[in-house]
Amino acid sequence: MYFTIVIPVYCSENTLEELYNNINQNLSKKKYEFDLIFVDDCSLDNSWNIIKSLCFKDKRVKGISLNKNYGQHNALFCGIKSAKGDFIVTMDDDLQHPPKEIVKLLDEINKGFDVVYGVPKKFNHSFIRNSLSKFIKYIIRISMGFNHAQNINSFRIFKKKLMEHFNGIQNPKINIDVLLSWSTQNFTSINVEHDKRKKGYSGYTTTKLINHTLTMMTNFSSVPLKIASYIGFFFSILGFGLLLFVLIKSLFFSNPVPGFPFLASIISIFSGVQLLTLGLFGEYLSNIHTKSISKPMYIVKEFVNKD
Protein backbone atom coordinates (compact mmCIF):
# COMPACT_ATOMS: atom_id res chain seq x y z
CA MET A 1 0.00 0.00 0.00
CA TYR A 2 1.59 3.22 -1.20
CA PHE A 3 0.23 6.52 0.04
CA THR A 4 1.14 10.20 0.11
CA ILE A 5 0.84 12.53 3.09
CA VAL A 6 0.02 16.12 2.10
CA ILE A 7 0.52 18.86 4.70
CA PRO A 8 -0.25 22.53 4.03
CA VAL A 9 2.17 24.73 5.94
CA TYR A 10 1.83 28.29 7.17
CA CYS A 11 4.25 29.84 9.67
CA SER A 12 5.13 26.56 11.40
CA GLU A 13 8.88 26.72 11.76
CA ASN A 14 8.61 25.49 15.36
CA THR A 15 6.74 22.27 14.59
CA LEU A 16 7.88 20.99 11.18
CA GLU A 17 10.95 19.00 12.24
CA GLU A 18 9.13 17.37 15.14
CA LEU A 19 6.20 16.57 12.86
CA TYR A 20 8.48 14.95 10.28
CA ASN A 21 10.30 12.93 12.95
CA ASN A 22 7.03 11.67 14.44
CA ILE A 23 5.70 10.64 11.03
CA ASN A 24 8.94 8.89 10.13
CA GLN A 25 9.16 7.04 13.46
CA ASN A 26 5.53 5.88 13.52
CA LEU A 27 5.27 4.80 9.88
CA SER A 28 8.75 3.54 9.08
CA LYS A 29 8.65 0.95 11.86
CA LYS A 30 5.39 -0.36 10.34
CA LYS A 31 7.24 -0.65 7.00
CA TYR A 32 4.67 1.42 5.12
CA GLU A 33 5.64 2.79 1.72
CA PHE A 34 4.87 6.49 1.61
CA ASP A 35 6.09 9.91 0.62
CA LEU A 36 5.46 13.29 2.16
CA ILE A 37 4.57 16.62 0.56
CA PHE A 38 4.88 19.90 2.45
CA VAL A 39 3.12 22.79 0.70
CA ASP A 40 4.32 26.12 2.06
CA ASP A 41 1.50 28.66 1.66
CA CYS A 42 3.87 31.66 1.56
CA SER A 43 4.87 31.52 5.23
CA LEU A 44 6.25 34.64 6.85
CA ASP A 45 8.80 32.75 8.94
CA ASN A 46 11.57 30.22 8.25
CA SER A 47 9.22 27.34 7.36
CA TRP A 48 10.34 27.02 3.73
CA ASN A 49 14.02 26.73 4.61
CA ILE A 50 13.20 23.98 7.12
CA ILE A 51 11.15 22.15 4.47
CA LYS A 52 14.07 22.33 2.04
CA SER A 53 16.44 20.92 4.65
CA LEU A 54 14.05 18.00 5.22
CA CYS A 55 13.89 17.42 1.46
CA PHE A 56 17.70 17.26 1.20
CA LYS A 57 17.83 14.84 4.14
CA ASP A 58 15.06 12.51 2.93
CA LYS A 59 14.20 12.01 -0.76
CA ARG A 60 10.71 10.85 0.21
CA VAL A 61 9.98 14.42 1.28
CA LYS A 62 8.86 16.88 -1.39
CA GLY A 63 8.53 20.62 -0.85
CA ILE A 64 6.31 23.05 -2.74
CA SER A 65 6.51 26.79 -2.16
CA LEU A 66 3.56 28.90 -3.34
CA ASN A 67 4.02 32.40 -4.67
CA LYS A 68 1.52 33.97 -2.24
CA ASN A 69 -0.92 32.94 0.46
CA TYR A 70 -3.80 31.15 -1.30
CA GLY A 71 -5.44 29.41 1.65
CA GLN A 72 -5.41 25.95 3.17
CA HIS A 73 -7.61 24.16 0.62
CA ASN A 74 -5.79 25.66 -2.39
CA ALA A 75 -2.48 24.54 -0.91
CA LEU A 76 -3.94 21.10 -0.27
CA PHE A 77 -5.19 20.82 -3.85
CA CYS A 78 -1.72 21.74 -5.12
CA GLY A 79 -0.18 18.96 -3.04
CA ILE A 80 -2.85 16.46 -4.06
CA LYS A 81 -2.20 17.11 -7.76
CA SER A 82 1.50 16.33 -7.16
CA ALA A 83 0.85 13.19 -5.08
CA LYS A 84 1.97 9.80 -6.40
CA GLY A 85 0.30 7.53 -3.85
CA ASP A 86 -2.87 5.53 -4.44
CA PHE A 87 -4.19 6.99 -1.20
CA ILE A 88 -3.77 10.50 0.17
CA VAL A 89 -3.58 11.44 3.84
CA THR A 90 -4.04 15.10 4.78
CA MET A 91 -3.21 16.58 8.15
CA ASP A 92 -2.33 19.88 9.81
CA ASP A 93 1.15 21.18 10.51
CA ASP A 94 0.61 22.09 14.18
CA LEU A 95 1.10 18.63 15.80
CA GLN A 96 -2.54 18.45 16.91
CA HIS A 97 -3.02 15.44 14.61
CA PRO A 98 -0.81 12.70 16.11
CA PRO A 99 1.03 10.82 13.30
CA LYS A 100 0.47 7.52 15.14
CA GLU A 101 -3.25 7.86 14.32
CA ILE A 102 -2.51 7.61 10.58
CA VAL A 103 -2.33 3.83 11.01
CA LYS A 104 -5.99 3.82 12.13
CA LEU A 105 -7.01 5.70 9.00
CA LEU A 106 -5.08 3.24 6.82
CA ASP A 107 -6.70 0.25 8.49
CA GLU A 108 -10.17 1.73 8.09
CA ILE A 109 -9.92 2.65 4.41
CA ASN A 110 -8.68 -0.87 3.66
CA LYS A 111 -12.17 -2.05 4.60
CA GLY A 112 -13.45 -0.68 1.29
CA PHE A 113 -14.31 2.94 2.03
CA ASP A 114 -13.44 5.80 -0.31
CA VAL A 115 -13.02 8.50 2.34
CA VAL A 116 -12.25 8.20 6.05
CA TYR A 117 -12.28 11.18 8.42
CA GLY A 118 -10.34 11.13 11.68
CA VAL A 119 -12.76 12.76 14.11
CA PRO A 120 -11.23 13.83 17.44
CA LYS A 121 -12.72 12.30 20.56
CA LYS A 122 -12.36 15.77 22.03
CA PHE A 123 -11.45 18.98 20.23
CA ASN A 124 -8.77 20.90 22.09
CA HIS A 125 -10.06 24.29 21.03
CA SER A 126 -11.87 27.00 22.94
CA PHE A 127 -15.57 26.61 23.74
CA ILE A 128 -16.45 29.40 21.29
CA ARG A 129 -14.39 27.81 18.50
CA ASN A 130 -15.91 24.36 19.09
CA SER A 131 -19.47 25.71 19.23
CA LEU A 132 -18.99 27.77 16.09
CA SER A 133 -17.48 24.80 14.22
CA LYS A 134 -20.46 22.60 15.11
CA PHE A 135 -22.91 25.28 13.99
CA ILE A 136 -21.05 25.82 10.71
CA LYS A 137 -21.01 22.09 9.97
CA TYR A 138 -24.75 21.94 10.63
CA ILE A 139 -25.34 24.81 8.18
CA ILE A 140 -23.18 23.07 5.57
CA ARG A 141 -25.10 19.80 6.01
CA ILE A 142 -28.45 21.56 5.57
CA SER A 143 -27.47 23.85 2.71
CA MET A 144 -25.41 21.36 0.69
CA GLY A 145 -27.09 18.07 1.52
CA PHE A 146 -23.76 16.66 2.70
CA ASN A 147 -24.82 14.19 5.39
CA HIS A 148 -21.28 13.63 6.61
CA ALA A 149 -20.61 17.34 7.18
CA GLN A 150 -20.50 16.84 10.96
CA ASN A 151 -17.40 14.67 10.46
CA ILE A 152 -15.52 17.12 8.24
CA ASN A 153 -11.96 17.36 9.44
CA SER A 154 -8.59 18.22 7.94
CA PHE A 155 -7.30 14.85 9.19
CA ARG A 156 -8.53 12.48 6.47
CA ILE A 157 -7.57 9.77 4.01
CA PHE A 158 -9.11 9.15 0.60
CA LYS A 159 -8.45 7.37 -2.69
CA LYS A 160 -6.53 9.61 -5.04
CA LYS A 161 -8.71 8.61 -8.01
CA LEU A 162 -11.58 10.58 -6.47
CA MET A 163 -9.72 13.82 -7.17
CA GLU A 164 -8.59 12.97 -10.69
CA HIS A 165 -11.96 14.12 -12.04
CA PHE A 166 -11.16 17.68 -10.92
CA ASN A 167 -7.77 18.19 -12.58
CA GLY A 168 -9.26 20.81 -14.90
CA ILE A 169 -11.16 22.74 -12.25
CA GLN A 170 -10.45 26.49 -12.26
CA ASN A 171 -12.39 27.68 -9.20
CA PRO A 172 -9.97 29.73 -7.04
CA LYS A 173 -12.27 29.25 -4.03
CA ILE A 174 -11.98 25.51 -3.72
CA ASN A 175 -12.94 23.11 -0.94
CA ILE A 176 -11.58 19.58 -0.76
CA ASP A 177 -14.48 18.17 1.26
CA VAL A 178 -17.04 19.45 -1.25
CA LEU A 179 -15.13 17.89 -4.13
CA LEU A 180 -15.00 14.59 -2.27
CA SER A 181 -18.76 14.76 -1.63
CA TRP A 182 -19.29 15.18 -5.37
CA SER A 183 -17.16 12.09 -6.09
CA THR A 184 -18.58 9.48 -3.71
CA GLN A 185 -21.05 8.65 -0.96
CA ASN A 186 -18.83 5.97 0.53
CA PHE A 187 -17.73 7.96 3.60
CA THR A 188 -16.98 6.87 7.13
CA SER A 189 -15.21 8.25 10.19
CA ILE A 190 -13.30 6.96 13.19
CA ASN A 191 -12.35 8.50 16.51
CA VAL A 192 -8.75 9.65 16.87
CA GLU A 193 -6.73 11.55 19.43
CA HIS A 194 -6.42 15.32 19.13
CA ASP A 195 -3.47 16.81 20.97
CA LYS A 196 -3.32 20.28 22.44
CA ARG A 197 -1.48 22.90 20.47
CA LYS A 198 2.10 22.98 21.82
CA LYS A 199 3.42 25.94 19.88
CA GLY A 200 2.06 28.87 17.90
CA TYR A 201 -1.57 29.77 17.40
CA SER A 202 -4.39 28.84 15.06
CA GLY A 203 -4.71 30.78 11.82
CA TYR A 204 -8.46 30.16 11.78
CA THR A 205 -10.09 33.07 13.56
CA THR A 206 -13.84 33.35 14.07
CA THR A 207 -14.08 35.78 11.16
CA LYS A 208 -12.16 33.43 8.84
CA LEU A 209 -14.40 30.50 9.80
CA ILE A 210 -17.53 32.51 9.00
CA ASN A 211 -16.08 33.78 5.71
CA HIS A 212 -15.00 30.26 4.77
CA THR A 213 -18.52 28.93 5.42
CA LEU A 214 -20.11 31.71 3.39
CA THR A 215 -17.70 30.99 0.54
CA MET A 216 -18.57 27.29 0.60
CA MET A 217 -22.32 27.94 0.60
CA THR A 218 -22.28 30.50 -2.22
CA ASN A 219 -19.72 28.65 -4.35
CA PHE A 220 -21.14 25.17 -4.19
CA SER A 221 -24.85 25.54 -3.37
CA SER A 222 -27.88 27.53 -4.56
CA VAL A 223 -29.72 27.03 -1.27
CA PRO A 224 -28.96 30.56 0.04
CA LEU A 225 -30.69 32.02 -3.03
CA LYS A 226 -33.71 29.84 -2.39
CA ILE A 227 -33.77 30.93 1.25
CA ALA A 228 -33.66 34.56 0.11
CA SER A 229 -36.63 33.88 -2.17
CA TYR A 230 -38.59 32.28 0.66
CA ILE A 231 -37.82 35.19 2.98
CA GLY A 232 -38.89 37.67 0.30
CA PHE A 233 -42.15 35.80 -0.30
CA PHE A 234 -42.88 35.62 3.43
CA PHE A 235 -42.35 39.32 4.00
CA SER A 236 -44.36 40.18 0.89
CA ILE A 237 -47.33 38.32 2.38
CA LEU A 238 -46.65 39.99 5.74
CA GLY A 239 -46.57 43.43 4.09
CA PHE A 240 -49.83 42.77 2.25
CA GLY A 241 -51.44 41.66 5.51
CA LEU A 242 -50.27 44.82 7.29
CA LEU A 243 -51.67 46.94 4.45
CA LEU A 244 -55.07 45.29 4.84
CA PHE A 245 -54.90 45.79 8.60
CA VAL A 246 -54.18 49.53 8.21
CA LEU A 247 -56.93 50.03 5.59
CA ILE A 248 -59.58 48.14 7.52
CA LYS A 249 -58.77 49.94 10.76
CA SER A 250 -58.85 53.34 9.04
CA LEU A 251 -61.93 52.86 6.81
CA PHE A 252 -64.25 50.87 9.04
CA PHE A 253 -63.23 51.87 12.54
CA SER A 254 -62.03 55.43 11.95
CA ASN A 255 -59.06 54.62 14.13
CA PRO A 256 -55.85 55.06 12.13
CA VAL A 257 -52.70 53.20 13.14
CA PRO A 258 -50.25 55.46 15.06
CA GLY A 259 -47.90 56.89 12.46
CA PHE A 260 -44.20 57.23 13.08
CA PRO A 261 -43.39 54.21 15.32
CA PHE A 262 -45.37 51.85 13.12
CA LEU A 263 -43.94 53.25 9.88
CA ALA A 264 -40.37 53.25 11.18
CA SER A 265 -40.67 49.62 12.29
CA ILE A 266 -42.01 48.47 8.92
CA ILE A 267 -39.34 50.36 6.98
CA SER A 268 -36.59 48.88 9.18
CA ILE A 269 -37.86 45.32 8.73
CA PHE A 270 -38.24 45.50 4.97
CA SER A 271 -35.00 47.42 4.45
CA GLY A 272 -33.14 44.75 6.42
CA VAL A 273 -34.62 41.96 4.30
CA GLN A 274 -33.75 43.80 1.08
CA LEU A 275 -30.16 44.38 2.19
CA LEU A 276 -29.79 40.73 3.21
CA THR A 277 -31.04 39.57 -0.18
CA LEU A 278 -28.83 42.04 -2.04
CA GLY A 279 -25.88 40.84 0.02
CA LEU A 280 -26.49 37.24 -1.06
CA PHE A 281 -26.81 38.27 -4.69
CA GLY A 282 -23.58 40.22 -4.29
CA GLU A 283 -21.74 37.13 -3.00
CA TYR A 284 -22.88 35.09 -5.99
CA LEU A 285 -21.96 37.87 -8.43
CA SER A 286 -18.55 38.16 -6.78
CA ASN A 287 -17.97 34.43 -7.23
CA ILE A 288 -19.04 34.59 -10.88
CA HIS A 289 -16.73 37.56 -11.46
CA THR A 290 -13.78 35.79 -9.83
CA LYS A 291 -14.29 32.73 -12.03
CA SER A 292 -14.78 34.80 -15.19
CA ILE A 293 -11.39 36.52 -14.86
CA SER A 294 -9.67 33.09 -14.51
CA LYS A 295 -7.93 33.91 -11.26
CA PRO A 296 -5.39 31.09 -10.63
CA MET A 297 -5.94 28.65 -7.77
CA TYR A 298 -2.24 28.87 -6.94
CA ILE A 299 1.12 29.62 -8.51
CA VAL A 300 4.10 27.45 -7.60
CA LYS A 301 7.25 29.38 -6.82
CA GLU A 302 9.62 26.48 -6.15
CA PHE A 303 9.43 22.67 -6.09
CA VAL A 304 12.06 20.59 -4.30
CA ASN A 305 12.51 16.84 -5.04
CA LYS A 306 10.05 16.95 -7.91
CA ASP A 307 9.97 13.60 -9.71
XYZ file of C-alpha atoms in Angstrom:
307
model
C 0.000 0.000 0.000
C 1.590 3.216 -1.200
C 0.229 6.518 0.035
C 1.144 10.200 0.106
C 0.837 12.526 3.089
C 0.018 16.117 2.104
C 0.518 18.855 4.696
C -0.251 22.530 4.026
C 2.169 24.730 5.942
C 1.835 28.289 7.170
C 4.250 29.842 9.671
C 5.125 26.559 11.396
C 8.876 26.720 11.757
C 8.606 25.494 15.363
C 6.737 22.268 14.589
C 7.884 20.990 11.183
C 10.947 19.001 12.240
C 9.133 17.369 15.139
C 6.198 16.565 12.857
C 8.481 14.949 10.275
C 10.302 12.931 12.948
C 7.030 11.674 14.437
C 5.696 10.641 11.030
C 8.938 8.894 10.134
C 9.156 7.037 13.461
C 5.532 5.885 13.515
C 5.266 4.797 9.878
C 8.755 3.535 9.076
C 8.645 0.946 11.863
C 5.392 -0.363 10.337
C 7.240 -0.653 7.003
C 4.667 1.422 5.120
C 5.637 2.785 1.718
C 4.868 6.492 1.606
C 6.086 9.908 0.615
C 5.461 13.290 2.163
C 4.570 16.622 0.558
C 4.875 19.898 2.453
C 3.116 22.788 0.697
C 4.317 26.120 2.055
C 1.502 28.663 1.659
C 3.867 31.658 1.561
C 4.865 31.517 5.230
C 6.246 34.642 6.853
C 8.799 32.748 8.944
C 11.570 30.218 8.245
C 9.220 27.340 7.357
C 10.342 27.019 3.728
C 14.022 26.727 4.610
C 13.200 23.978 7.117
C 11.152 22.150 4.467
C 14.067 22.331 2.040
C 16.445 20.923 4.651
C 14.055 18.000 5.220
C 13.886 17.421 1.457
C 17.697 17.263 1.202
C 17.829 14.843 4.140
C 15.055 12.505 2.929
C 14.200 12.007 -0.755
C 10.708 10.847 0.215
C 9.977 14.419 1.275
C 8.856 16.879 -1.388
C 8.532 20.615 -0.847
C 6.313 23.046 -2.741
C 6.507 26.791 -2.162
C 3.557 28.896 -3.345
C 4.018 32.395 -4.672
C 1.517 33.967 -2.244
C -0.917 32.935 0.459
C -3.797 31.153 -1.299
C -5.442 29.413 1.654
C -5.408 25.953 3.165
C -7.606 24.165 0.616
C -5.794 25.659 -2.391
C -2.481 24.544 -0.911
C -3.942 21.095 -0.272
C -5.186 20.817 -3.850
C -1.724 21.740 -5.122
C -0.178 18.958 -3.041
C -2.853 16.462 -4.064
C -2.196 17.107 -7.763
C 1.500 16.327 -7.162
C 0.848 13.195 -5.083
C 1.972 9.798 -6.397
C 0.300 7.526 -3.852
C -2.874 5.531 -4.439
C -4.195 6.990 -1.196
C -3.771 10.497 0.170
C -3.579 11.440 3.842
C -4.040 15.096 4.778
C -3.209 16.582 8.151
C -2.333 19.884 9.812
C 1.151 21.177 10.506
C 0.609 22.087 14.177
C 1.103 18.633 15.803
C -2.536 18.446 16.907
C -3.025 15.444 14.610
C -0.812 12.696 16.105
C 1.034 10.821 13.303
C 0.473 7.518 15.138
C -3.246 7.856 14.319
C -2.510 7.608 10.583
C -2.335 3.833 11.012
C -5.985 3.819 12.134
C -7.010 5.700 8.998
C -5.085 3.237 6.819
C -6.697 0.245 8.490
C -10.173 1.726 8.086
C -9.919 2.646 4.407
C -8.676 -0.873 3.660
C -12.169 -2.049 4.601
C -13.452 -0.684 1.292
C -14.306 2.938 2.030
C -13.441 5.795 -0.309
C -13.021 8.504 2.336
C -12.251 8.202 6.052
C -12.281 11.180 8.418
C -10.345 11.130 11.679
C -12.762 12.760 14.113
C -11.226 13.827 17.440
C -12.718 12.295 20.557
C -12.363 15.770 22.031
C -11.450 18.977 20.228
C -8.768 20.899 22.087
C -10.061 24.288 21.033
C -11.868 27.003 22.944
C -15.566 26.614 23.743
C -16.450 29.396 21.289
C -14.385 27.809 18.496
C -15.908 24.357 19.090
C -19.470 25.709 19.232
C -18.988 27.772 16.085
C -17.483 24.801 14.217
C -20.464 22.597 15.109
C -22.915 25.284 13.993
C -21.054 25.820 10.709
C -21.008 22.085 9.966
C -24.745 21.945 10.634
C -25.341 24.809 8.184
C -23.179 23.066 5.571
C -25.099 19.804 6.008
C -28.445 21.556 5.567
C -27.470 23.848 2.706
C -25.405 21.363 0.692
C -27.094 18.073 1.518
C -23.758 16.662 2.698
C -24.822 14.187 5.387
C -21.276 13.635 6.612
C -20.609 17.338 7.178
C -20.498 16.839 10.962
C -17.401 14.674 10.464
C -15.518 17.118 8.236
C -11.958 17.362 9.435
C -8.588 18.216 7.941
C -7.295 14.846 9.190
C -8.535 12.483 6.472
C -7.570 9.770 4.005
C -9.115 9.148 0.598
C -8.451 7.375 -2.685
C -6.535 9.608 -5.039
C -8.706 8.609 -8.009
C -11.581 10.580 -6.465
C -9.715 13.819 -7.165
C -8.595 12.970 -10.689
C -11.962 14.124 -12.040
C -11.157 17.683 -10.923
C -7.772 18.186 -12.583
C -9.263 20.813 -14.903
C -11.159 22.745 -12.249
C -10.454 26.486 -12.256
C -12.387 27.679 -9.202
C -9.969 29.732 -7.040
C -12.265 29.251 -4.033
C -11.977 25.510 -3.717
C -12.936 23.112 -0.935
C -11.575 19.579 -0.757
C -14.484 18.173 1.258
C -17.040 19.453 -1.250
C -15.125 17.887 -4.135
C -15.001 14.585 -2.265
C -18.761 14.759 -1.627
C -19.287 15.177 -5.374
C -17.163 12.090 -6.090
C -18.581 9.482 -3.715
C -21.047 8.654 -0.963
C -18.828 5.972 0.528
C -17.726 7.956 3.604
C -16.984 6.867 7.125
C -15.213 8.248 10.192
C -13.297 6.961 13.191
C -12.348 8.495 16.508
C -8.754 9.653 16.873
C -6.727 11.549 19.434
C -6.422 15.319 19.135
C -3.465 16.810 20.975
C -3.319 20.284 22.435
C -1.478 22.897 20.470
C 2.097 22.982 21.816
C 3.416 25.944 19.876
C 2.061 28.869 17.904
C -1.570 29.772 17.397
C -4.395 28.835 15.062
C -4.710 30.776 11.820
C -8.457 30.156 11.775
C -10.086 33.065 13.557
C -13.843 33.345 14.071
C -14.077 35.782 11.162
C -12.160 33.433 8.842
C -14.396 30.502 9.798
C -17.527 32.509 8.996
C -16.083 33.777 5.708
C -15.005 30.257 4.765
C -18.519 28.928 5.421
C -20.110 31.713 3.391
C -17.701 30.992 0.536
C -18.575 27.289 0.599
C -22.316 27.943 0.595
C -22.276 30.505 -2.219
C -19.715 28.654 -4.354
C -21.145 25.173 -4.185
C -24.853 25.538 -3.375
C -27.878 27.525 -4.562
C -29.724 27.026 -1.266
C -28.961 30.558 0.042
C -30.688 32.020 -3.028
C -33.714 29.838 -2.387
C -33.770 30.928 1.249
C -33.658 34.559 0.115
C -36.632 33.879 -2.169
C -38.593 32.278 0.659
C -37.817 35.187 2.977
C -38.893 37.673 0.304
C -42.145 35.798 -0.296
C -42.883 35.615 3.434
C -42.349 39.319 3.996
C -44.364 40.181 0.893
C -47.330 38.319 2.384
C -46.652 39.995 5.742
C -46.569 43.429 4.086
C -49.834 42.768 2.248
C -51.442 41.662 5.514
C -50.270 44.815 7.287
C -51.665 46.939 4.451
C -55.074 45.294 4.838
C -54.900 45.791 8.595
C -54.180 49.525 8.214
C -56.929 50.031 5.592
C -59.576 48.143 7.522
C -58.771 49.945 10.758
C -58.845 53.342 9.036
C -61.927 52.864 6.815
C -64.246 50.867 9.039
C -63.229 51.866 12.543
C -62.027 55.427 11.950
C -59.057 54.615 14.132
C -55.852 55.059 12.133
C -52.702 53.198 13.142
C -50.253 55.457 15.061
C -47.903 56.894 12.460
C -44.205 57.229 13.077
C -43.387 54.207 15.319
C -45.373 51.845 13.119
C -43.941 53.247 9.884
C -40.370 53.251 11.183
C -40.671 49.623 12.290
C -42.014 48.471 8.925
C -39.343 50.363 6.985
C -36.588 48.876 9.182
C -37.856 45.319 8.725
C -38.237 45.498 4.965
C -35.003 47.422 4.452
C -33.143 44.752 6.424
C -34.620 41.961 4.299
C -33.747 43.805 1.084
C -30.156 44.385 2.190
C -29.788 40.727 3.210
C -31.042 39.567 -0.181
C -28.829 42.039 -2.043
C -25.876 40.835 0.015
C -26.491 37.244 -1.057
C -26.806 38.267 -4.686
C -23.579 40.223 -4.293
C -21.743 37.133 -2.995
C -22.876 35.090 -5.992
C -21.958 37.870 -8.427
C -18.554 38.164 -6.782
C -17.968 34.430 -7.231
C -19.041 34.587 -10.875
C -16.728 37.557 -11.462
C -13.779 35.785 -9.829
C -14.285 32.726 -12.033
C -14.776 34.802 -15.194
C -11.387 36.516 -14.862
C -9.673 33.095 -14.508
C -7.928 33.908 -11.264
C -5.395 31.090 -10.626
C -5.939 28.654 -7.770
C -2.245 28.872 -6.940
C 1.123 29.615 -8.508
C 4.103 27.446 -7.600
C 7.251 29.384 -6.819
C 9.617 26.482 -6.147
C 9.427 22.673 -6.090
C 12.064 20.586 -4.305
C 12.506 16.845 -5.039
C 10.048 16.953 -7.912
C 9.967 13.604 -9.709
